[in-house]
Short mmCIF file of C-alpha atoms in Angstrom, two decimals:
data_model
loop_
_atom_site.label_atom_id
_atom_site.label_comp_id
_atom_site.label_asym_id
_atom_site.label_seq_id
_atom_site.Cartn_x
_atom_site.Cartn_y
_atom_site.Cartn_z
CA MET A 1 -3.10 -1.47 23.80
CA ASN A 2 0.77 -3.12 23.56
CA LEU A 3 0.11 -4.74 20.23
CA ALA A 4 4.15 -5.04 20.02
CA PRO A 5 4.77 -8.99 21.53
CA LYS A 6 1.70 -10.07 19.30
CA VAL A 7 3.71 -8.84 15.92
CA LEU A 8 6.09 -10.16 16.96
CA ALA A 9 4.61 -13.59 17.55
CA GLY A 10 3.41 -13.32 14.27
CA GLU A 11 0.28 -12.73 15.65
CA THR A 12 -1.97 -11.97 12.22
CA ARG A 13 -4.89 -9.72 12.91
CA TYR A 14 -2.66 -8.07 15.22
CA ILE A 15 0.27 -7.71 12.45
CA ALA A 16 -3.06 -6.11 10.96
CA ARG A 17 -3.84 -4.03 13.81
CA ALA A 18 -0.51 -2.67 13.97
CA LEU A 19 -0.27 -1.11 10.21
CA THR A 20 -4.09 0.11 10.96
CA TRP A 21 -2.21 2.14 13.54
CA ILE A 22 0.73 3.43 11.47
CA GLU A 23 -1.42 4.20 8.52
CA ASN A 24 -4.02 6.75 11.24
CA ASP A 25 -0.66 8.16 12.81
CA ARG A 26 -2.49 7.37 15.92
CA ASP A 27 -0.72 7.96 19.10
CA GLY A 28 0.72 4.42 20.57
CA LYS A 29 2.20 4.30 17.18
CA GLU A 30 5.69 5.70 18.04
CA ALA A 31 6.40 3.67 20.78
CA LEU A 32 5.01 0.50 18.96
CA ILE A 33 8.16 1.11 16.42
CA ASP A 34 10.55 1.50 19.05
CA GLU A 35 9.77 -1.54 20.58
CA LEU A 36 9.70 -3.74 17.49
CA PHE A 37 12.93 -1.50 15.93
CA PRO A 38 15.73 -3.87 17.68
CA HIS A 39 13.49 -7.00 16.22
CA CYS A 40 14.28 -5.60 12.65
CA GLY A 41 16.86 -5.88 9.87
CA HIS A 42 15.86 -9.66 8.83
CA ALA A 43 14.27 -8.90 6.37
CA VAL A 44 15.44 -8.49 2.28
CA VAL A 45 12.69 -6.14 1.26
CA TRP A 46 12.09 -5.86 -2.76
CA GLY A 47 10.87 -3.11 -4.44
CA ILE A 48 8.36 -3.57 -7.20
CA THR A 49 8.22 -0.72 -9.65
CA GLY A 50 6.90 0.50 -13.22
CA PRO A 51 3.67 2.12 -14.30
CA PRO A 52 -0.37 1.01 -14.83
CA GLY A 53 -0.86 -1.74 -15.78
CA ALA A 54 2.69 -2.97 -16.05
CA GLY A 55 1.71 -5.94 -14.27
CA LYS A 56 3.72 -5.10 -11.24
CA SER A 57 0.67 -7.02 -9.69
CA THR A 58 0.41 -10.74 -11.37
CA LEU A 59 4.48 -10.68 -11.20
CA THR A 60 4.34 -9.88 -7.97
CA ASP A 61 1.59 -12.67 -7.50
CA GLN A 62 4.72 -15.03 -8.98
CA LEU A 63 7.48 -13.83 -6.76
CA ILE A 64 5.02 -14.97 -3.49
CA THR A 65 4.05 -18.27 -5.62
CA ARG A 66 8.31 -18.64 -5.45
CA GLU A 67 8.98 -17.60 -2.53
CA ARG A 68 7.20 -19.91 -1.07
CA ARG A 69 8.39 -22.59 -2.30
CA ARG A 70 11.20 -22.07 -1.12
CA GLY A 71 9.66 -22.63 2.55
CA ARG A 72 10.28 -18.43 3.11
CA ARG A 73 7.62 -16.46 4.68
CA VAL A 74 6.03 -13.39 2.55
CA GLY A 75 4.62 -10.12 3.55
CA VAL A 76 3.29 -7.82 0.71
CA ILE A 77 2.58 -3.94 1.02
CA ALA A 78 0.08 -3.55 -2.02
CA VAL A 79 0.46 0.89 -2.55
CA ASP A 80 -2.68 2.45 -4.61
CA PRO A 81 -3.44 5.84 -5.59
CA SER A 82 -5.91 7.95 -2.66
CA SER A 83 -8.77 9.91 -4.83
CA PRO A 84 -7.23 13.69 -4.42
CA PHE A 85 -11.13 14.71 -4.19
CA SER A 86 -12.74 12.40 -1.84
CA GLY A 87 -9.65 11.08 -0.11
CA GLY A 88 -11.22 7.76 -0.56
CA ALA A 89 -9.54 4.49 -2.98
CA ILE A 90 -10.22 1.29 -4.41
CA LEU A 91 -7.44 -1.11 -3.20
CA GLY A 92 -7.34 -3.55 -6.28
CA ASP A 93 -3.36 -4.81 -6.17
CA ARG A 94 -4.31 -7.90 -4.69
CA LEU A 95 -7.12 -8.96 -6.39
CA ARG A 96 -4.38 -10.79 -8.64
CA MET A 97 -2.89 -12.28 -5.26
CA GLN A 98 -5.73 -14.23 -3.95
CA GLN A 99 -4.62 -17.69 -4.42
CA HIS A 100 -2.21 -16.82 -1.31
CA ALA A 101 -5.43 -15.95 0.57
CA THR A 102 -5.27 -18.55 2.73
CA ASP A 103 -1.87 -19.35 2.92
CA ASP A 104 -1.15 -18.52 6.97
CA GLY A 105 2.76 -17.76 6.08
CA VAL A 106 1.80 -15.05 3.31
CA PHE A 107 0.28 -11.69 4.67
CA ILE A 108 -0.92 -8.92 1.71
CA ARG A 109 -1.74 -5.27 2.67
CA SER A 110 -3.66 -3.25 0.48
CA MET A 111 -2.42 0.98 1.68
CA ALA A 112 -3.77 3.88 0.36
CA SER A 113 -1.53 6.68 -0.95
CA ARG A 114 -2.72 9.04 1.53
CA GLY A 115 -1.75 11.82 0.14
CA HIS A 116 1.78 10.76 -0.24
CA LEU A 117 3.33 11.68 -4.02
CA GLY A 118 6.28 9.26 -3.78
CA GLY A 119 4.35 6.02 -5.22
CA VAL A 120 4.09 4.39 -1.60
CA ALA A 121 2.42 5.51 1.06
CA GLY A 122 3.68 8.05 4.18
CA ALA A 123 3.14 5.10 6.15
CA THR A 124 5.16 2.73 4.25
CA GLY A 125 8.69 2.80 5.86
CA ASP A 126 6.91 2.53 9.44
CA ALA A 127 4.71 -0.75 7.94
CA ILE A 128 8.24 -2.49 6.77
CA LYS A 129 9.38 -2.46 10.24
CA VAL A 130 6.37 -4.43 11.10
CA LEU A 131 6.04 -7.21 8.90
CA ASP A 132 10.18 -7.56 9.63
CA ALA A 133 9.76 -7.75 13.43
CA ALA A 134 6.49 -10.27 12.18
CA GLY A 135 9.43 -12.27 10.64
CA PHE A 136 8.96 -12.12 7.15
CA ASP A 137 11.51 -13.29 5.38
CA THR A 138 11.15 -11.54 2.43
CA ILE A 139 8.88 -8.15 1.99
CA ILE A 140 7.73 -7.44 -1.11
CA LEU A 141 6.91 -3.44 -1.94
CA GLU A 142 4.93 -3.21 -4.94
CA THR A 143 3.99 0.93 -5.81
CA ILE A 144 1.15 2.48 -6.73
CA GLY A 145 1.80 2.81 -11.30
CA VAL A 146 4.37 5.18 -11.57
CA GLY A 147 4.98 7.76 -13.84
CA GLN A 148 8.78 9.39 -13.90
CA THR A 149 9.42 10.95 -10.71
CA GLU A 150 7.88 8.69 -8.12
CA ILE A 151 10.86 6.65 -6.77
CA GLU A 152 10.96 6.66 -2.99
CA VAL A 153 10.84 3.07 -3.96
CA MET A 154 14.58 3.36 -3.73
CA GLU A 155 14.21 4.40 -0.17
CA LEU A 156 11.94 1.67 1.46
CA ALA A 157 13.75 -1.66 -0.54
CA ASP A 158 16.80 -2.95 -0.77
CA VAL A 159 16.80 -4.00 -4.75
CA VAL A 160 14.08 -2.93 -6.88
CA LEU A 161 12.24 -4.10 -10.01
CA LEU A 162 11.58 -1.75 -12.58
CA VAL A 163 8.55 -3.05 -14.69
CA MET A 164 8.15 -2.07 -18.02
CA VAL A 165 6.21 -3.23 -21.09
CA PRO A 166 6.12 -2.15 -24.93
CA GLY A 167 4.01 0.11 -26.31
CA LEU A 168 5.57 3.25 -23.60
CA GLY A 169 8.14 5.33 -25.61
CA ASP A 170 11.30 5.27 -27.81
CA GLU A 171 15.14 4.67 -25.68
CA ILE A 172 14.93 8.95 -25.68
CA GLN A 173 12.62 8.12 -22.58
CA ALA A 174 14.90 5.68 -21.37
CA LEU A 175 17.52 8.16 -21.69
CA LYS A 176 15.33 10.57 -18.98
CA ALA A 177 16.57 10.95 -15.42
CA GLY A 178 14.57 9.84 -12.33
CA VAL A 179 12.41 6.52 -12.85
CA MET A 180 14.59 4.83 -15.01
CA GLU A 181 17.00 5.49 -12.97
CA ILE A 182 16.40 3.60 -10.05
CA GLY A 183 16.15 0.14 -11.45
CA ASP A 184 18.06 -2.49 -10.04
CA ILE A 185 16.93 -5.14 -12.81
CA PHE A 186 14.67 -4.01 -15.59
CA VAL A 187 12.00 -6.57 -15.75
CA VAL A 188 10.33 -6.53 -19.73
CA ASN A 189 6.30 -8.01 -18.74
CA LYS A 190 4.03 -9.02 -20.91
CA ALA A 191 7.16 -10.54 -23.48
CA ASP A 192 5.08 -12.50 -25.92
CA ARG A 193 3.51 -8.97 -26.91
CA ASP A 194 5.26 -7.24 -30.41
CA GLY A 195 8.17 -5.16 -29.33
CA ALA A 196 8.90 -6.31 -26.09
CA ASP A 197 12.51 -6.94 -27.35
CA LYS A 198 12.73 -3.50 -28.86
CA VAL A 199 12.05 -2.56 -25.55
CA ALA A 200 14.41 -4.87 -23.79
CA SER A 201 17.11 -3.69 -26.18
CA GLU A 202 16.33 -0.11 -26.12
CA ILE A 203 16.87 0.22 -22.44
CA GLY A 204 20.56 -1.96 -22.43
CA TYR A 205 21.41 0.58 -25.34
CA VAL A 206 20.69 3.50 -22.67
CA LEU A 207 22.31 0.90 -19.81
CA ASP A 208 25.51 1.03 -22.29
CA MET A 209 25.98 4.19 -22.21
CA LYS A 210 25.93 4.55 -19.14
CA TYR A 211 28.56 1.77 -18.18
CA VAL A 212 30.30 1.58 -20.80
CA GLU A 213 33.79 1.87 -18.52
CA ASN A 214 32.70 -1.06 -16.24
CA PRO A 215 30.53 -2.69 -18.80
CA SER A 216 30.56 -5.89 -16.30
CA ASP A 217 28.30 -4.10 -13.73
CA ARG A 218 25.04 -3.50 -16.07
CA ASN A 219 21.97 -3.89 -14.88
CA PRO A 220 20.27 -7.22 -15.37
CA ILE A 221 16.89 -6.88 -17.73
CA CYS A 222 14.93 -9.93 -17.50
CA LEU A 223 12.48 -10.44 -20.15
CA VAL A 224 9.05 -12.23 -18.95
CA SER A 225 5.65 -12.78 -18.78
CA ALA A 226 4.16 -12.86 -15.89
CA LEU A 227 0.74 -13.62 -16.67
CA ARG A 228 1.97 -16.63 -18.07
CA ASN A 229 5.08 -17.60 -16.06
CA GLU A 230 7.24 -17.38 -18.47
CA GLY A 231 11.09 -16.44 -17.48
CA ILE A 232 9.82 -15.54 -13.83
CA ASP A 233 12.29 -18.49 -12.45
CA GLU A 234 14.90 -17.08 -14.77
CA MET A 235 14.37 -13.43 -13.85
CA MET A 236 14.26 -15.49 -10.03
CA LYS A 237 17.92 -16.66 -10.07
CA VAL A 238 19.00 -13.13 -11.76
CA LEU A 239 17.76 -11.41 -8.56
CA ASP A 240 19.19 -14.23 -6.16
CA ASN A 241 22.59 -13.18 -7.40
CA TYR A 242 21.82 -9.38 -7.81
CA LEU A 243 21.13 -9.75 -4.37
CA LEU A 244 24.66 -12.11 -3.04
CA SER A 245 26.86 -9.01 -4.85
CA MET A 246 25.31 -6.61 -3.68
CA GLU A 247 26.07 -8.21 0.15
CA ALA A 248 29.79 -9.24 -0.49
CA SER A 249 30.24 -6.13 -2.52
CA GLY A 250 28.65 -3.89 0.57
CA CYS A 251 26.12 -2.25 -1.81
CA LEU A 252 23.49 -3.77 0.94
CA SER A 253 24.62 -2.56 3.81
CA ASP A 254 25.50 1.49 1.81
CA LYS A 255 22.26 1.18 1.09
CA ARG A 256 20.16 0.51 4.34
CA ARG A 257 22.46 2.91 5.95
CA ALA A 258 21.36 5.46 3.61
CA ARG A 259 18.09 4.25 4.24
CA ILE A 260 19.02 5.36 8.09
CA VAL A 261 19.55 7.94 6.80
CA SER A 262 16.65 10.09 4.39
CA GLU A 263 14.64 8.32 7.16
CA ILE A 264 16.34 10.41 10.21
CA ARG A 265 16.17 13.59 7.91
CA ARG A 266 12.62 12.91 7.55
CA ILE A 267 11.37 12.56 11.19
CA ALA A 268 13.66 15.94 12.61
CA ALA A 269 11.91 17.16 9.69
CA THR A 270 8.23 16.69 10.88
CA LYS A 271 8.94 16.73 14.20
CA VAL A 272 10.53 19.67 13.56
CA GLU A 273 7.49 21.28 11.46
CA GLU A 274 5.00 19.84 13.56
CA THR A 275 6.28 22.23 16.07
CA VAL A 276 7.68 25.37 14.62
CA TYR A 277 3.83 25.79 13.20
CA GLN A 278 2.40 25.02 16.16
CA HIS A 279 4.75 28.17 17.68
CA LEU A 280 3.32 30.02 14.83
CA ASP A 281 -0.38 29.08 16.02
CA PHE A 282 -0.29 28.41 11.29
CA GLU A 283 -4.06 27.24 11.53
CA GLY A 284 -5.06 30.93 13.39
CA GLN A 285 -2.29 32.67 11.51
CA ILE A 286 -3.28 31.49 7.63
CA ASP A 287 -5.34 33.18 6.47
CA ALA A 288 -4.80 36.60 7.84
CA TRP A 289 -1.50 36.37 6.20
CA VAL A 290 -2.46 35.07 2.75
CA ASP A 291 -5.06 38.67 3.01
CA ASP A 292 -2.07 40.35 3.31
CA LEU A 293 -0.46 38.81 0.76
CA PHE A 294 -3.08 39.16 -1.38
CA ALA A 295 -2.50 42.72 -0.91
CA ARG A 296 0.40 42.96 -1.47
CA LYS A 297 1.59 44.41 1.21
CA HIS A 298 4.05 42.75 2.46
CA SER A 299 7.04 39.21 -0.19
CA PRO A 300 6.52 35.80 1.18
CA TYR A 301 9.65 35.90 2.32
CA VAL A 302 9.99 39.24 4.33
CA LEU A 303 6.30 37.53 6.57
CA MET A 304 8.02 34.48 7.10
CA HIS A 305 11.22 36.23 8.60
CA GLN A 306 9.49 38.48 10.53
CA MET A 307 7.00 35.40 12.26
CA LEU A 308 9.82 32.73 12.29
CA ASP A 309 14.03 34.55 13.12
CA PRO A 310 12.22 35.55 17.02
CA LEU A 311 12.00 31.65 17.32
CA PHE A 312 15.29 30.82 15.59
CA LYS A 313 17.29 33.80 17.68
CA GLU A 314 15.43 32.34 20.73
CA LEU A 315 17.11 28.40 19.79
CA GLU A 316 20.55 29.96 18.90
CA SER A 317 20.63 31.93 22.57
CA ARG A 318 20.70 28.57 23.42
CA MET B 1 -8.94 13.35 12.64
CA ALA B 2 -12.01 11.21 11.79
CA LYS B 3 -10.68 7.68 11.26
CA THR B 4 -10.05 6.47 7.23
CA ILE B 5 -13.05 3.43 7.17
CA ARG B 6 -11.83 0.75 5.65
CA VAL B 7 -14.38 -2.15 3.44
CA LEU B 8 -13.60 -5.38 2.11
CA VAL B 9 -15.62 -5.51 -1.01
CA GLY B 10 -16.40 -8.87 -2.36
CA LYS B 11 -17.92 -11.78 -3.85
CA PRO B 12 -18.40 -14.89 -2.40
CA GLY B 13 -19.06 -18.25 -4.48
CA LEU B 14 -18.94 -19.09 -7.75
CA ASP B 15 -21.38 -15.59 -9.25
CA GLY B 16 -19.18 -14.18 -11.82
CA HIS B 17 -21.34 -11.14 -11.84
CA ASP B 18 -18.97 -8.30 -10.84
CA ARG B 19 -20.52 -5.02 -12.18
CA GLY B 20 -23.10 -3.93 -8.86
CA ALA B 21 -19.71 -4.91 -6.20
CA LYS B 22 -17.75 -2.69 -9.24
CA TYR B 23 -20.92 0.13 -8.83
CA VAL B 24 -20.67 -0.18 -4.64
CA ALA B 25 -17.04 -0.24 -4.58
CA ARG B 26 -16.43 3.14 -6.42
CA ALA B 27 -19.39 4.78 -5.22
CA LEU B 28 -17.95 3.92 -1.66
CA LYS B 29 -14.50 5.62 -3.42
CA ASP B 30 -15.94 8.74 -3.60
CA ALA B 31 -17.72 8.25 0.03
CA GLY B 32 -13.73 9.02 0.88
CA TYR B 33 -13.09 4.99 2.38
CA GLU B 34 -10.44 3.01 0.87
CA VAL B 35 -12.00 -0.16 -0.81
CA ILE B 36 -10.52 -3.51 -1.26
CA TYR B 37 -12.00 -5.09 -3.59
CA THR B 38 -10.95 -8.54 -4.28
CA GLY B 39 -12.57 -9.78 -7.10
CA ILE B 40 -15.36 -12.37 -8.24
CA ARG B 41 -15.04 -16.10 -6.84
CA GLN B 42 -13.74 -15.92 -3.67
CA SER B 43 -14.11 -18.69 -1.21
CA PRO B 44 -15.56 -17.69 2.47
CA GLU B 45 -12.19 -18.28 4.32
CA ALA B 46 -10.24 -16.16 1.96
CA ILE B 47 -12.98 -12.79 2.10
CA ALA B 48 -12.46 -13.74 5.82
CA LYS B 49 -8.65 -13.88 6.55
CA THR B 50 -7.95 -10.58 3.75
CA ALA B 51 -10.63 -8.84 6.21
CA VAL B 52 -8.13 -9.79 8.93
CA GLN B 53 -5.02 -8.57 7.09
CA GLU B 54 -6.83 -5.72 5.96
CA ASP B 55 -7.83 -4.76 8.88
CA VAL B 56 -10.97 -4.02 7.54
CA ASP B 57 -14.17 -1.75 9.41
CA PHE B 58 -16.79 -3.84 7.22
CA VAL B 59 -17.29 -6.11 4.41
CA GLY B 60 -19.67 -5.99 1.63
CA LEU B 61 -20.87 -9.39 0.39
CA SER B 62 -22.01 -8.94 -3.46
CA LEU B 63 -24.26 -12.51 -4.93
CA LEU B 64 -26.78 -12.35 -7.53
CA SER B 65 -26.38 -16.44 -7.57
CA GLY B 66 -28.46 -17.85 -5.22
CA ALA B 67 -26.27 -18.81 -2.62
CA HIS B 68 -26.34 -16.31 -0.32
CA ASN B 69 -28.57 -17.82 3.05
CA GLU B 70 -25.58 -20.73 2.76
CA LEU B 71 -22.32 -18.17 1.56
CA PHE B 72 -22.82 -15.23 3.95
CA PRO B 73 -23.40 -16.62 7.33
CA GLU B 74 -20.12 -19.11 6.08
CA VAL B 75 -17.87 -15.57 5.61
CA VAL B 76 -20.09 -14.67 9.36
CA LYS B 77 -18.37 -17.76 10.78
CA VAL B 78 -15.40 -17.40 9.22
CA LEU B 79 -14.33 -14.23 10.66
CA LYS B 80 -15.71 -15.16 13.89
CA ALA B 81 -13.26 -17.67 13.95
CA GLU B 82 -10.47 -15.81 13.41
CA GLY B 83 -11.78 -13.90 16.22
CA ALA B 84 -12.30 -10.72 13.63
CA ASP B 85 -16.27 -10.77 15.24
CA ASP B 86 -15.84 -6.54 15.81
CA ILE B 87 -15.76 -6.61 11.67
CA ILE B 88 -19.93 -5.69 10.24
CA ILE B 89 -20.85 -7.43 7.67
CA PHE B 90 -23.50 -6.55 4.22
CA GLY B 91 -24.44 -7.79 1.18
CA GLY B 92 -26.11 -7.29 -1.23
CA GLY B 93 -27.48 -8.43 -4.64
CA VAL B 94 -30.26 -10.14 -5.70
CA ILE B 95 -31.92 -11.21 -2.20
CA PRO B 96 -35.94 -12.23 -1.83
CA GLU B 97 -37.16 -9.85 0.96
CA ASP B 98 -38.19 -13.16 3.06
CA ASP B 99 -34.49 -14.24 3.18
CA ILE B 100 -33.41 -11.05 4.66
CA PRO B 101 -34.39 -11.78 8.19
CA GLY B 102 -32.59 -14.69 8.68
CA LEU B 103 -29.50 -12.95 6.94
CA ASN B 104 -30.22 -10.77 9.23
CA LYS B 105 -29.98 -13.00 12.67
CA ALA B 106 -26.85 -14.71 11.04
CA GLY B 107 -25.08 -11.15 11.79
CA VAL B 108 -25.15 -10.38 8.22
CA GLU B 109 -26.08 -6.40 9.89
CA ALA B 110 -27.61 -4.60 6.76
CA VAL B 111 -28.74 -6.25 3.33
CA PHE B 112 -29.08 -4.16 0.53
CA THR B 113 -31.40 -4.85 -2.62
CA PRO B 114 -31.82 -3.58 -5.72
CA GLY B 115 -32.58 -0.28 -6.75
CA THR B 116 -31.55 0.71 -3.48
CA PRO B 117 -30.34 4.03 -3.69
CA ILE B 118 -26.01 4.22 -3.14
CA LYS B 119 -26.34 6.71 -0.37
CA ASP B 120 -28.17 4.03 1.31
CA VAL B 121 -24.81 1.69 1.71
CA VAL B 122 -23.16 5.02 2.76
CA ASP B 123 -25.49 6.32 6.07
CA PHE B 124 -25.12 2.45 7.60
CA ILE B 125 -21.63 2.50 7.43
CA GLU B 126 -21.64 5.98 8.75
CA LYS B 127 -24.32 5.09 11.10
CA ASN B 128 -21.97 2.80 12.46
CA ARG B 129 -19.15 4.88 12.40
CA GLU B 130 -18.67 5.49 16.17
CA ARG B 131 -18.34 1.31 17.02
CA VAL B 132 -15.26 1.36 14.41
CA GLU B 133 -14.07 4.51 15.63
CA ALA B 134 -11.45 3.34 18.11
CA LYS B 135 -9.76 0.90 16.18
#
């Protein structure tokens, strides 16, 4: 079946099926994306990330409401982790968003990470393309609850909202590399709780060091309570202005170009890997290799050079 | 590779007792399925529209309030109206034996009553795997 025309027409059932094809890496997936790709580029992608239980889904629910009030169609991809043991998953993000379940202007899809480690699923990038081509104006990508290094959302979203909460540590945590560096807008949620002001000022303290030469470029910090619906309108204004200034400065298109670079890299690496593994008969050989290495007959580098060098020589002679 | 089966577990209507639904959700996760849990107090329409967006293969409905004869068939009806008649529906909860044939006839393919081992639910899903494999 050719799903593309039905996706482009915005038919819910076929948008959903297209996402399934992508998640299962089914035959026909690449042809589907090829057909949708020329129609992409209209949507703005917001990334929502932060630790487990920070309130990402509740905040997403509030953002959907705000976007709908402005007449925008919203697509949501909410990622939760897959079990490393069974491969199964409990996808519970949308529970916080069910008030939008019967709104035809909102499409919410839960996605399991299926072993992918960057805080999103391997299929998330292509899933965003499907929602974009289907005509959603705003796409919200909610990551799994992240630790310090799950930062792939920055390669997929135009703007990243990093959701923080009181009680997770002092300013030394905010100094560290990784997730603290990828926030465009810092959202301190649960602002009704003790310590929220302190978290906001600690983030500010660290950001001030980063922007000591140009303080006006410092990332915004917003205090909100998603559950109590407090501070959200103010945060939306900050977000709107941030996106406008990104657009005006050319930063948005730079980011989108960088996204294309990493996507090409990823596709190339996957294709090369598949082909090389096939040439090596990887699955057929792996046990024998393990035996050799376990018995210390070779070093892993020597073994892999033996296997790969003939292949590389053949490539070079072309 | 076998397709990853997706199951929606939800509670229609006003009943707030969700321990059973959560137990089933967790057990199905452990059986290797992706479970979309929508929580309590969902309208049949919300459940059906969620099932369509999530492109699930199965919908499992849980109800302990006694309104199963009204609410379960209603979910089936809305799913059909949404064009999703390929989704397999099962149910569970405090459901009298006498009601089960009627529910089956209304399109609820299996009904699991209290005390059912979770293996029966997994067996039901596996028995129907072929029907959803091609999606």
